[in-house]
Tab-separated table of N, CA and C in Angstrom:
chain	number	residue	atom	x	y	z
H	1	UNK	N	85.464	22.156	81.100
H	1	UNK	CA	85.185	22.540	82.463
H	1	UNK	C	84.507	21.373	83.157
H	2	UNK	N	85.064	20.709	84.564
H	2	UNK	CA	84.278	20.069	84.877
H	2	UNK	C	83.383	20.356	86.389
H	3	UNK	N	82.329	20.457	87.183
H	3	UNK	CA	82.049	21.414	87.981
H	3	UNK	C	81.458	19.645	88.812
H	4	UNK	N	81.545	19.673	90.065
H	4	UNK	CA	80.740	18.410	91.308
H	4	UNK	C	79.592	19.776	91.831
H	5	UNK	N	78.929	18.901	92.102
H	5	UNK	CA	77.412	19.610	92.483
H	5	UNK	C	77.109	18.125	93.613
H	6	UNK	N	76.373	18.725	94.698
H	6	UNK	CA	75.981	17.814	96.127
H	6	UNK	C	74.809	17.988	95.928
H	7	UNK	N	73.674	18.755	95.260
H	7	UNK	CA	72.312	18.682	95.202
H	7	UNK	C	71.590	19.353	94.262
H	8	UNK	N	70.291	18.706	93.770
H	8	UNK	CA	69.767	19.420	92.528
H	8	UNK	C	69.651	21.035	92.576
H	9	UNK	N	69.772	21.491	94.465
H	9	UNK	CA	69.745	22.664	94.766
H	9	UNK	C	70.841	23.613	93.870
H	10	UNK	N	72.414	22.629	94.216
H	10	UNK	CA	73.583	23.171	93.428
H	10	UNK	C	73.915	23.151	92.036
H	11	UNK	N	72.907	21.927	91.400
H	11	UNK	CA	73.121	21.983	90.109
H	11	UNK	C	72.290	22.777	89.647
H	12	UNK	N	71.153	23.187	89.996
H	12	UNK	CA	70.554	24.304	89.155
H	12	UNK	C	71.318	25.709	89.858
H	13	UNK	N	71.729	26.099	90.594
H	13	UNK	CA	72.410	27.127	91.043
H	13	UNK	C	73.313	27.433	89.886
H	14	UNK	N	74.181	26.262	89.529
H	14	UNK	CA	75.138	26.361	88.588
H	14	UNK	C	75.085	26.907	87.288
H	15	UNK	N	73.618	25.931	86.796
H	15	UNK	CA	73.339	25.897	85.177
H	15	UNK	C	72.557	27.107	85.150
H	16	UNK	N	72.227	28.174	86.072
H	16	UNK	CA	71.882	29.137	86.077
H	16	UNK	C	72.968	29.889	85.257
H	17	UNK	N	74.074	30.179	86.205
H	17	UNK	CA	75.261	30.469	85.623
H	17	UNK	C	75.640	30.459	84.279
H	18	UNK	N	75.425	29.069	83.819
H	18	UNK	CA	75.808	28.710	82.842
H	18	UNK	C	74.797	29.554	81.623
H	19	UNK	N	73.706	29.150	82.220
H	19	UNK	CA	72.439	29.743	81.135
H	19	UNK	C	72.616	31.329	81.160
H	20	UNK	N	73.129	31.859	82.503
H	20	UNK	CA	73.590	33.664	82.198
H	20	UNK	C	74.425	34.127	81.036
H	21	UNK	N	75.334	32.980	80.476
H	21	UNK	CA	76.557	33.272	79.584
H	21	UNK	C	75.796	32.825	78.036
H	22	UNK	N	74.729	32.443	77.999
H	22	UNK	CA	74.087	31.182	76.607
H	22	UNK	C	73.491	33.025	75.767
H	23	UNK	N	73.653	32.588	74.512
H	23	UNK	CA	72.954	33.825	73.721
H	23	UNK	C	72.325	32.920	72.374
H	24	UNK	N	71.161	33.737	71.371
H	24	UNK	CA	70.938	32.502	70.517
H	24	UNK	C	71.791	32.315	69.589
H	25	UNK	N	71.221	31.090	68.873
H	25	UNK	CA	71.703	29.663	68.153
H	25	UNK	C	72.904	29.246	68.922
H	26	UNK	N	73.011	29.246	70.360
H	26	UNK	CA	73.633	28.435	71.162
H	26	UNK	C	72.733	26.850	71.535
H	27	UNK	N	73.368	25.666	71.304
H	27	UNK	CA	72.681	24.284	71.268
H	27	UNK	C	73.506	23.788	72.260
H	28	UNK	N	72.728	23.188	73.324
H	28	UNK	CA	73.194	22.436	74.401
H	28	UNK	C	72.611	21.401	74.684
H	29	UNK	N	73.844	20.083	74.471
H	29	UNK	CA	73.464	18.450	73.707
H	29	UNK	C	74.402	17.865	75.471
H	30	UNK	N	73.069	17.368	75.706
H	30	UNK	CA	73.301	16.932	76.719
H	30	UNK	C	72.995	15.370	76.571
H	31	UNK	N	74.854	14.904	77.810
H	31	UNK	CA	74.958	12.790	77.349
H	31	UNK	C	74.654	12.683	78.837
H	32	UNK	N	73.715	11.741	78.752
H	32	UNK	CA	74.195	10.644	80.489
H	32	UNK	C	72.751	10.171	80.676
H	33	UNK	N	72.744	9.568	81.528
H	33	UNK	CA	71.695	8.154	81.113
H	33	UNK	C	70.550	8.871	82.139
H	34	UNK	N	69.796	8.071	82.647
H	34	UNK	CA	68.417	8.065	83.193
H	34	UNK	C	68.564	8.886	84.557
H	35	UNK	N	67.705	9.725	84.399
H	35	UNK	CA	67.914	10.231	86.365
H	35	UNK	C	69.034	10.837	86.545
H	36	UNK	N	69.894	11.437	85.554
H	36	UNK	CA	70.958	12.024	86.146
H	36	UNK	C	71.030	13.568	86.600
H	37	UNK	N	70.023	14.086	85.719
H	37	UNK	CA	69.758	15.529	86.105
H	37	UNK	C	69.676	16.431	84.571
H	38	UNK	N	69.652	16.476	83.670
H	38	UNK	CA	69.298	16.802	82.478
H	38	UNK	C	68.373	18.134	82.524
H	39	UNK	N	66.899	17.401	83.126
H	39	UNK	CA	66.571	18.738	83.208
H	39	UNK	C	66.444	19.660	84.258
H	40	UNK	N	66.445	19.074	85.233
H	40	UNK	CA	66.941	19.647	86.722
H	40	UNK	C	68.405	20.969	86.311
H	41	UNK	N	69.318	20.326	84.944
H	41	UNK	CA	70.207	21.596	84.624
H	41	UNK	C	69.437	22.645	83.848
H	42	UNK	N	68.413	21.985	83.277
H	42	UNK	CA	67.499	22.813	82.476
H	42	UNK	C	67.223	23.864	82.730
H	43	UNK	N	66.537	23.743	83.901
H	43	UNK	CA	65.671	24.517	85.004
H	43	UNK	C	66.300	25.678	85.315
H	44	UNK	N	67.848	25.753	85.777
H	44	UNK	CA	68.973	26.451	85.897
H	44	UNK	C	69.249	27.300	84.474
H	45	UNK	N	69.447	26.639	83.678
H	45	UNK	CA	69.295	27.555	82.461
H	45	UNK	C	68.271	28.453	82.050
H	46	UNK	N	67.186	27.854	82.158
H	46	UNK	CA	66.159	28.866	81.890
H	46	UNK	C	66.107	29.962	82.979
H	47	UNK	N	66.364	29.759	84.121
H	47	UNK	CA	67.058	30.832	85.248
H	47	UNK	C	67.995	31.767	84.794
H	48	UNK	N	68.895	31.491	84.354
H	48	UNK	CA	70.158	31.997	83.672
H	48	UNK	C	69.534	33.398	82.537
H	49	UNK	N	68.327	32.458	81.869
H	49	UNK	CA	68.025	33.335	80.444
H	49	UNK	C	67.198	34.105	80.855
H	50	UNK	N	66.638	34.255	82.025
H	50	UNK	CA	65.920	34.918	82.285
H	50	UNK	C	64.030	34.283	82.263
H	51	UNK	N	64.107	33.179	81.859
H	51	UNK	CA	62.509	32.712	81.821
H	51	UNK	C	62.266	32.384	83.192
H	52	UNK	N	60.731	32.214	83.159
H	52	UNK	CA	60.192	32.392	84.570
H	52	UNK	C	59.060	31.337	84.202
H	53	UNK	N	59.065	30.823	83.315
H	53	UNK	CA	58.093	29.219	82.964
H	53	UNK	C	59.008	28.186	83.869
H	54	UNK	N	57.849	27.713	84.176
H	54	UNK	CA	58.207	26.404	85.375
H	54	UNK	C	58.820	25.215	83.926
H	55	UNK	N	59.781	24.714	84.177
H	55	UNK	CA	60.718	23.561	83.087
H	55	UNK	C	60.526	22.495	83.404
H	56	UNK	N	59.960	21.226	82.875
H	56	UNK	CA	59.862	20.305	83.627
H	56	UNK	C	60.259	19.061	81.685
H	57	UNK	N	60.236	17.987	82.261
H	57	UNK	CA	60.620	17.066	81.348
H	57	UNK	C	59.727	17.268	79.876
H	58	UNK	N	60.419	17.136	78.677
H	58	UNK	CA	59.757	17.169	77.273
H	58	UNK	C	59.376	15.435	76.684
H	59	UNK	N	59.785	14.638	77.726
H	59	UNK	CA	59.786	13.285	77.558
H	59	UNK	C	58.882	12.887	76.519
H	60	UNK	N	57.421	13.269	76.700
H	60	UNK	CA	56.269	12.708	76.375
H	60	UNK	C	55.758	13.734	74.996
H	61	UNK	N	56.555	15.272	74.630
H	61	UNK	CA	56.155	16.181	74.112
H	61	UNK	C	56.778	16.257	72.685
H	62	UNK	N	58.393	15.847	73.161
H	62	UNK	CA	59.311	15.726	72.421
H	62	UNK	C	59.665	17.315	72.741
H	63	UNK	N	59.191	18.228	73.162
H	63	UNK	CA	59.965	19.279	72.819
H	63	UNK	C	58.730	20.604	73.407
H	64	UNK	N	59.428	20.792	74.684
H	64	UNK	CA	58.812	22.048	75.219
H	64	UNK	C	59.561	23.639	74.981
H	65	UNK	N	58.362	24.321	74.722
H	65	UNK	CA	59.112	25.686	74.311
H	65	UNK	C	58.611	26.934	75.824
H	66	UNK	N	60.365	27.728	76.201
H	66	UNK	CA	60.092	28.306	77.197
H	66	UNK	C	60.163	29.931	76.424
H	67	UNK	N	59.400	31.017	76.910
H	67	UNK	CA	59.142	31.939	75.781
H	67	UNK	C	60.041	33.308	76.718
H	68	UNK	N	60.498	33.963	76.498
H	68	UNK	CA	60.563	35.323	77.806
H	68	UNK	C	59.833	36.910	77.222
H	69	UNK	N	60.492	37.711	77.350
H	69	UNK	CA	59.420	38.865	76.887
H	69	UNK	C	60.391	39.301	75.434
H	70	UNK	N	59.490	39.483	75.040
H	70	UNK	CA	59.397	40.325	73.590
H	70	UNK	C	60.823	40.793	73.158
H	71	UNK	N	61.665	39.871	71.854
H	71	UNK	CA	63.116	40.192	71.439
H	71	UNK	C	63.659	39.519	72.586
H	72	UNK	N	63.568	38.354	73.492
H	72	UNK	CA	64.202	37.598	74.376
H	72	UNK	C	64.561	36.430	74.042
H	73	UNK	N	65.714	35.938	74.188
H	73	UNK	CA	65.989	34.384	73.675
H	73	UNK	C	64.744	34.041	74.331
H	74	UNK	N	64.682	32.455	73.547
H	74	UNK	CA	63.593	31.280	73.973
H	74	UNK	C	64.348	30.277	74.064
H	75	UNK	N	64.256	29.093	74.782
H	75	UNK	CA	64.448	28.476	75.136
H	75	UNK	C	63.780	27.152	74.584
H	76	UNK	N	64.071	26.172	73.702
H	76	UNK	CA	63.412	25.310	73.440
H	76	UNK	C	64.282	23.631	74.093
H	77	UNK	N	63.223	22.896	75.060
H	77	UNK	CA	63.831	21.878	75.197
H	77	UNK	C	63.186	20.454	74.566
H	78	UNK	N	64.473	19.901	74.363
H	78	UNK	CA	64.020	18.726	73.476
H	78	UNK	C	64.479	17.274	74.248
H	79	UNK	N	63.569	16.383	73.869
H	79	UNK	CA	64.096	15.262	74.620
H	79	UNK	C	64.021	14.166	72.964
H	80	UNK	N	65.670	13.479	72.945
H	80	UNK	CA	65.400	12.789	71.782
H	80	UNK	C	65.066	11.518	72.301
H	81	UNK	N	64.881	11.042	73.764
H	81	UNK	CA	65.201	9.541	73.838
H	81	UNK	C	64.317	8.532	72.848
H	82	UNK	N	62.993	9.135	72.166
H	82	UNK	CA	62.626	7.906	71.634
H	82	UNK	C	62.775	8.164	69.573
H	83	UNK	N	64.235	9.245	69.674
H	83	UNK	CA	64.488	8.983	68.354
H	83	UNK	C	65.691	8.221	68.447
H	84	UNK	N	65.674	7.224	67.647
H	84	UNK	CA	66.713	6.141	67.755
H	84	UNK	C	68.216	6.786	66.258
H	85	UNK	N	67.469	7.249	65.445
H	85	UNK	CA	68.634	7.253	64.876
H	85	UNK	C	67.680	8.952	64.120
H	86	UNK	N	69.383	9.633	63.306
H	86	UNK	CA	69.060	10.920	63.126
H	86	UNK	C	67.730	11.225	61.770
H	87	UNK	N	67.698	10.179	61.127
H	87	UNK	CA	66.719	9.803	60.249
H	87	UNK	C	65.438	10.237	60.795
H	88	UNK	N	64.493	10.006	61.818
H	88	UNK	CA	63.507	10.159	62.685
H	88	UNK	C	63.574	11.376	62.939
H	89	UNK	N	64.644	11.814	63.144
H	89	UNK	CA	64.210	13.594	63.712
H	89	UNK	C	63.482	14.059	62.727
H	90	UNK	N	63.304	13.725	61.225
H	90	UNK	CA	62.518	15.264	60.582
H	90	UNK	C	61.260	14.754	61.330
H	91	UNK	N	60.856	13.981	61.177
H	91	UNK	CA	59.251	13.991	61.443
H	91	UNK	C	58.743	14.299	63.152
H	92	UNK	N	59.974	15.084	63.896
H	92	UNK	CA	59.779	15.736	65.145
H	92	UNK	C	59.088	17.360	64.852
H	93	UNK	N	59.268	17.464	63.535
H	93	UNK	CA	59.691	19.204	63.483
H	93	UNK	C	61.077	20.086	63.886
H	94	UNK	N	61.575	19.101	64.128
H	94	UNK	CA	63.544	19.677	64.573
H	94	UNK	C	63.819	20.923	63.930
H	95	UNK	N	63.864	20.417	62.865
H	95	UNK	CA	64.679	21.604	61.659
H	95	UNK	C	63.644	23.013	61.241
H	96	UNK	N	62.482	22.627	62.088
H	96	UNK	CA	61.638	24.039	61.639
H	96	UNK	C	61.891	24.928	63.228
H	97	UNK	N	62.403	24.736	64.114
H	97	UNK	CA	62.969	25.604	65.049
H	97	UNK	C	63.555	26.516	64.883
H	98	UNK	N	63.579	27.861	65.357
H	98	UNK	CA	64.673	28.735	64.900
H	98	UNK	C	65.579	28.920	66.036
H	99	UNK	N	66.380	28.203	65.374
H	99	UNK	CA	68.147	28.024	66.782
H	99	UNK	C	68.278	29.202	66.530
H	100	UNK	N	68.907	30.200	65.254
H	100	UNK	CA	69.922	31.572	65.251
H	100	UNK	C	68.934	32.170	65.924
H	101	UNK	N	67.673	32.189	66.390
H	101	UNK	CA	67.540	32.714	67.134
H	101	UNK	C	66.766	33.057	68.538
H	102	UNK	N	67.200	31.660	68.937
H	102	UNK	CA	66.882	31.495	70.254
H	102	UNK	C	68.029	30.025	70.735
H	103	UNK	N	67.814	29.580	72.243
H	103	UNK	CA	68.672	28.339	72.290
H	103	UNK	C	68.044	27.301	72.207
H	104	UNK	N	69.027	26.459	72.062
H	104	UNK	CA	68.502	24.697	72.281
H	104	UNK	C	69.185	23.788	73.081
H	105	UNK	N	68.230	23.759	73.769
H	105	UNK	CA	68.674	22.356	74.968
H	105	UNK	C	68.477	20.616	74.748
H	106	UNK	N	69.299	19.855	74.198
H	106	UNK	CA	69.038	18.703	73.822
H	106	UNK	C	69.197	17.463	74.572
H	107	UNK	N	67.618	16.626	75.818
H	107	UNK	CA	68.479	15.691	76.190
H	107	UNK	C	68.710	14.825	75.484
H	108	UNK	N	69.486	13.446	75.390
H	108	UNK	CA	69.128	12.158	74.641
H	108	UNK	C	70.258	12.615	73.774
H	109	UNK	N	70.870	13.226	73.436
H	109	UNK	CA	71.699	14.439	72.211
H	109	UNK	C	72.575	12.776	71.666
H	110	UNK	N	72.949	11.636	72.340
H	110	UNK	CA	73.249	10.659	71.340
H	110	UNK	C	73.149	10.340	70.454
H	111	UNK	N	71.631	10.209	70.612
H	111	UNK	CA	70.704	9.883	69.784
H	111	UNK	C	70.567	10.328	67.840
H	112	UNK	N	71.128	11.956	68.162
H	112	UNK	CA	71.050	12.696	66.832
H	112	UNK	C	72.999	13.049	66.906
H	113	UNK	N	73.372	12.588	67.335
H	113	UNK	CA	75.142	13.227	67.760
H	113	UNK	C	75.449	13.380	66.258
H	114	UNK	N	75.226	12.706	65.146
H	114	UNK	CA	75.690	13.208	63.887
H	114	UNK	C	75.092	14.308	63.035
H	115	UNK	N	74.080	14.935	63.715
H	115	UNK	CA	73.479	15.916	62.958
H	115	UNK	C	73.137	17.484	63.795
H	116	UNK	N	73.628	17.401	65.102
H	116	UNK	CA	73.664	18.490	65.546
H	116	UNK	C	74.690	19.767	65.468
H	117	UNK	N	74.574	21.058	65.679
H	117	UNK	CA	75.037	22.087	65.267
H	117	UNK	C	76.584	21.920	65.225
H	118	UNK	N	77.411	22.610	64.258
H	118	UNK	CA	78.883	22.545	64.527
H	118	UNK	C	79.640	22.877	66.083
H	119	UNK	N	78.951	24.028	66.178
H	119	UNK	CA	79.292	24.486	67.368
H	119	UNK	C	78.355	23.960	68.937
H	120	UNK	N	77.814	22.959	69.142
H	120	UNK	CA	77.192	22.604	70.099
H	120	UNK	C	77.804	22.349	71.479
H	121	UNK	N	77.498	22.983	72.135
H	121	UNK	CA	78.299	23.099	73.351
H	121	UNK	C	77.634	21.469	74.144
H	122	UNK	N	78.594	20.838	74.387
H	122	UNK	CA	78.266	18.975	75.300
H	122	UNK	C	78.063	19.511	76.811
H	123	UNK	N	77.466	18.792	77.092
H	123	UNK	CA	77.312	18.588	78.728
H	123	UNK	C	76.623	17.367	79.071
H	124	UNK	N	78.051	17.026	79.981
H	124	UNK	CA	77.608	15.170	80.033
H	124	UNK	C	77.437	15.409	81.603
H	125	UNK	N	76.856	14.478	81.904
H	125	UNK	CA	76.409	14.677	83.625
H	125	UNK	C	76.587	13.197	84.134
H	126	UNK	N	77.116	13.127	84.827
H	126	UNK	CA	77.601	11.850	85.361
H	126	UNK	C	77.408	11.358	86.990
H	127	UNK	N	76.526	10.601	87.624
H	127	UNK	CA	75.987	10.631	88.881
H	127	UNK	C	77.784	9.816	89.806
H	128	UNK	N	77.875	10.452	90.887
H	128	UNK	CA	78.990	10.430	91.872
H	128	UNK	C	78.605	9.434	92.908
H	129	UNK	N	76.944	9.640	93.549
H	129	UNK	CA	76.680	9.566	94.715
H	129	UNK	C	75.284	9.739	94.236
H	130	UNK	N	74.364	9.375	95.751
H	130	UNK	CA	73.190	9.188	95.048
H	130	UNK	C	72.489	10.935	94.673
H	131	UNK	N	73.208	12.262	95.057
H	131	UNK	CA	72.600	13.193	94.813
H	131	UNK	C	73.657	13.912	94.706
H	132	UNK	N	74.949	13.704	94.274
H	132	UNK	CA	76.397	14.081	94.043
H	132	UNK	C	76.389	13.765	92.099
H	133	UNK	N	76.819	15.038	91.625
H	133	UNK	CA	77.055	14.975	90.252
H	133	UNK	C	78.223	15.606	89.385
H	134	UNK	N	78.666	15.244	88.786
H	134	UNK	CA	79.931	15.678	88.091
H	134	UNK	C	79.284	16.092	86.572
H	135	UNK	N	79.859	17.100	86.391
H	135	UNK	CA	79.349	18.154	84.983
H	135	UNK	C	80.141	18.659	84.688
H	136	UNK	N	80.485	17.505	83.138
H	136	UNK	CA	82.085	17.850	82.285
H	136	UNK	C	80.572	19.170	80.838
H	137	UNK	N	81.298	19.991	80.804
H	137	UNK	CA	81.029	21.391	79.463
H	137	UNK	C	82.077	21.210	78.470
H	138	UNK	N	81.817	21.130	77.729
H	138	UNK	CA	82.463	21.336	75.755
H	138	UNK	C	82.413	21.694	75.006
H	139	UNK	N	83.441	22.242	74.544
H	139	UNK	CA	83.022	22.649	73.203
H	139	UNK	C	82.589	24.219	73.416
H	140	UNK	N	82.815	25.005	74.128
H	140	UNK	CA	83.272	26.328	73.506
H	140	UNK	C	83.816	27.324	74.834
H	141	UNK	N	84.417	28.128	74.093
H	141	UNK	CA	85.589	28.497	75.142
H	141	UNK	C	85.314	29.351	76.228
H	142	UNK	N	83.400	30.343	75.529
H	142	UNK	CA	83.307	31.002	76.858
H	142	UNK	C	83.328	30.413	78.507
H	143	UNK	N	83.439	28.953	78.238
H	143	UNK	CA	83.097	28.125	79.218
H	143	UNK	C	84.639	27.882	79.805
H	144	UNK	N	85.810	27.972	79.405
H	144	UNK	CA	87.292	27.638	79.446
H	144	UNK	C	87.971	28.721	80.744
H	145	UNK	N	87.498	29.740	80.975
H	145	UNK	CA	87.921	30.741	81.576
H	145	UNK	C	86.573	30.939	83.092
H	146	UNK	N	86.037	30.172	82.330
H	146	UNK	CA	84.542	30.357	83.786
H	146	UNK	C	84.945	30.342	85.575
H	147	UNK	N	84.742	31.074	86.270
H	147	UNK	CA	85.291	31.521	87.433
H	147	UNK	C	84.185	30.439	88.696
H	148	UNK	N	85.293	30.021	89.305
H	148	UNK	CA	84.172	28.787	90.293
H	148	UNK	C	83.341	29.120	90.734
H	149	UNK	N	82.292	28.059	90.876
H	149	UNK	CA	80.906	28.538	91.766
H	149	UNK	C	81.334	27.867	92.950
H	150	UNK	N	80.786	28.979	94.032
H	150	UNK	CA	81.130	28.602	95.215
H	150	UNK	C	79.827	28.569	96.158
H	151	UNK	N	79.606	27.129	96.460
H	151	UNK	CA	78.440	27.238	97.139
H	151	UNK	C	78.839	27.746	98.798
H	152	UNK	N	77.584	28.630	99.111
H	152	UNK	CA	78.411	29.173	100.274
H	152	UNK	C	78.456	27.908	101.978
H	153	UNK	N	77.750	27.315	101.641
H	153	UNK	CA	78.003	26.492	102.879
H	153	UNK	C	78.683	25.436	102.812
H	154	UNK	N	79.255	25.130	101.995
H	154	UNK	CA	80.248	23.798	101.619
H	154	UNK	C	81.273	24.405	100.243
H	155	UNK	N	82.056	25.324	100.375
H	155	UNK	CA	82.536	25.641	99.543
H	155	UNK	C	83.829	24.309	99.654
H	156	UNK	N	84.510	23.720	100.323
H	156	UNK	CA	85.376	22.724	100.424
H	156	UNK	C	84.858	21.403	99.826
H	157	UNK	N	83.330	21.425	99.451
H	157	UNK	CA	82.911	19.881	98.910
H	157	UNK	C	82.874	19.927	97.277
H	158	UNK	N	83.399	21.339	96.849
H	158	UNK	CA	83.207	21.784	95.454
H	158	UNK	C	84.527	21.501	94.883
H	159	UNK	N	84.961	20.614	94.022
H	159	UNK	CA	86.178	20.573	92.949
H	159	UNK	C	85.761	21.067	92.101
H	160	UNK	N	86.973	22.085	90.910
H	160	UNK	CA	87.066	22.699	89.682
H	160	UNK	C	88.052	22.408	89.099
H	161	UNK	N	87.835	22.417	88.020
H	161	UNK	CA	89.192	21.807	86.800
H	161	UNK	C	88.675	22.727	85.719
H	162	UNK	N	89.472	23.405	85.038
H	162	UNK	CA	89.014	24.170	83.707
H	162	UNK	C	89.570	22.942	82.531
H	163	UNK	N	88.751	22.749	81.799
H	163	UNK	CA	89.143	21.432	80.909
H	163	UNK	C	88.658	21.892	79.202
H	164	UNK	N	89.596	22.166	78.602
H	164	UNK	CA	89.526	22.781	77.189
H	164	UNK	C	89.713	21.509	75.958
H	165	UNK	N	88.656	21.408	75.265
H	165	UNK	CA	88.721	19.873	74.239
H	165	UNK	C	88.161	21.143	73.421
H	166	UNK	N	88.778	20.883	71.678
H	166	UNK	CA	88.671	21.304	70.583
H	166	UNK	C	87.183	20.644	70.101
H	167	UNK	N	87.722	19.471	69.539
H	167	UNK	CA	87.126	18.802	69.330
H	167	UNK	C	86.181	17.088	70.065
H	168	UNK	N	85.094	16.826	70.116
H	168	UNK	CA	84.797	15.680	70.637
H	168	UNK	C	83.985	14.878	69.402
């Protein structure tokens, strides 16, 4: 699926969406470089799941946890940028998370690309313009059939492509 977004307004509108459809041990390994919007989609997701914790960057934390009420997915976000190779993750605490049952949001997801979940859904974010973004989804199919978001005051500045990859 690939979705254009004109403002962080529309990209979290979106990843709301997106985060409405997420259930746990769903992992979302997010590629694209500095400033592109990572967690600005975050923000939208945790919208989606229902959390009401303000989301802001794990940069410095390695890994912020968003909680909701009682038997509610959680939301854990991780930022790998200063693990260089997948070796370094144990000594994050990575593997003592419980994905089956809650989600995971991964930025930096390069970084560990050989050791994350089989089923990890990609989301690469790619800057257009200076507040224009393109958001290719992978890797699993509830996402293949997803019905356009239509922002209501510029519904003509919105392109959709449903884009189905097996494997990446």
């Amino acid at each position: 699926m690939r979705q254009i977004t004109n403002s962080p307004e529309e990209t979290i509108a979106f990843a709301k969406q997106i985060g409405a459809k997420l259930h746990a041990g769903d992992c979302i390994a997010y590629f694209g470089g500095l400033g592109m919007g990572k967690t600005t989609f975050t923000r939208g997701l945790a919208m989606g799941l229902g959390l009401e914790d303000v989301v802001c960057s794990p940069t410095f934390a390695i890994v912020n946890e968003y909680h909701g009420a009682a038997g509610a997915c959680s939301l854990y976000h991780f930022d790998m940028y200063r693990i260089l190779c997948p070796e370094e993750l144990e000594s994050t605490g990575f593997y003592d998370y419980p994905l089956e049952e809650n989600v995971f949001a991964i930025e930096w997801a390069e970084h560990i690309a050989d050791v994350l979940p089989p089923h990890t859904i990609r989301i690469t974010i790619n800057q257009l313009a200076e507040e224009t973004r393109e958001i290719i989804i992978e890797g699993d199919e509830r996402f293949c059939g997803f019905l356009e978001w239509i922002h209501p005051e510029r519904p003509q500045q919105l392109r959709f492509m449903i884009r189905r990859k097996i494997a990446f």
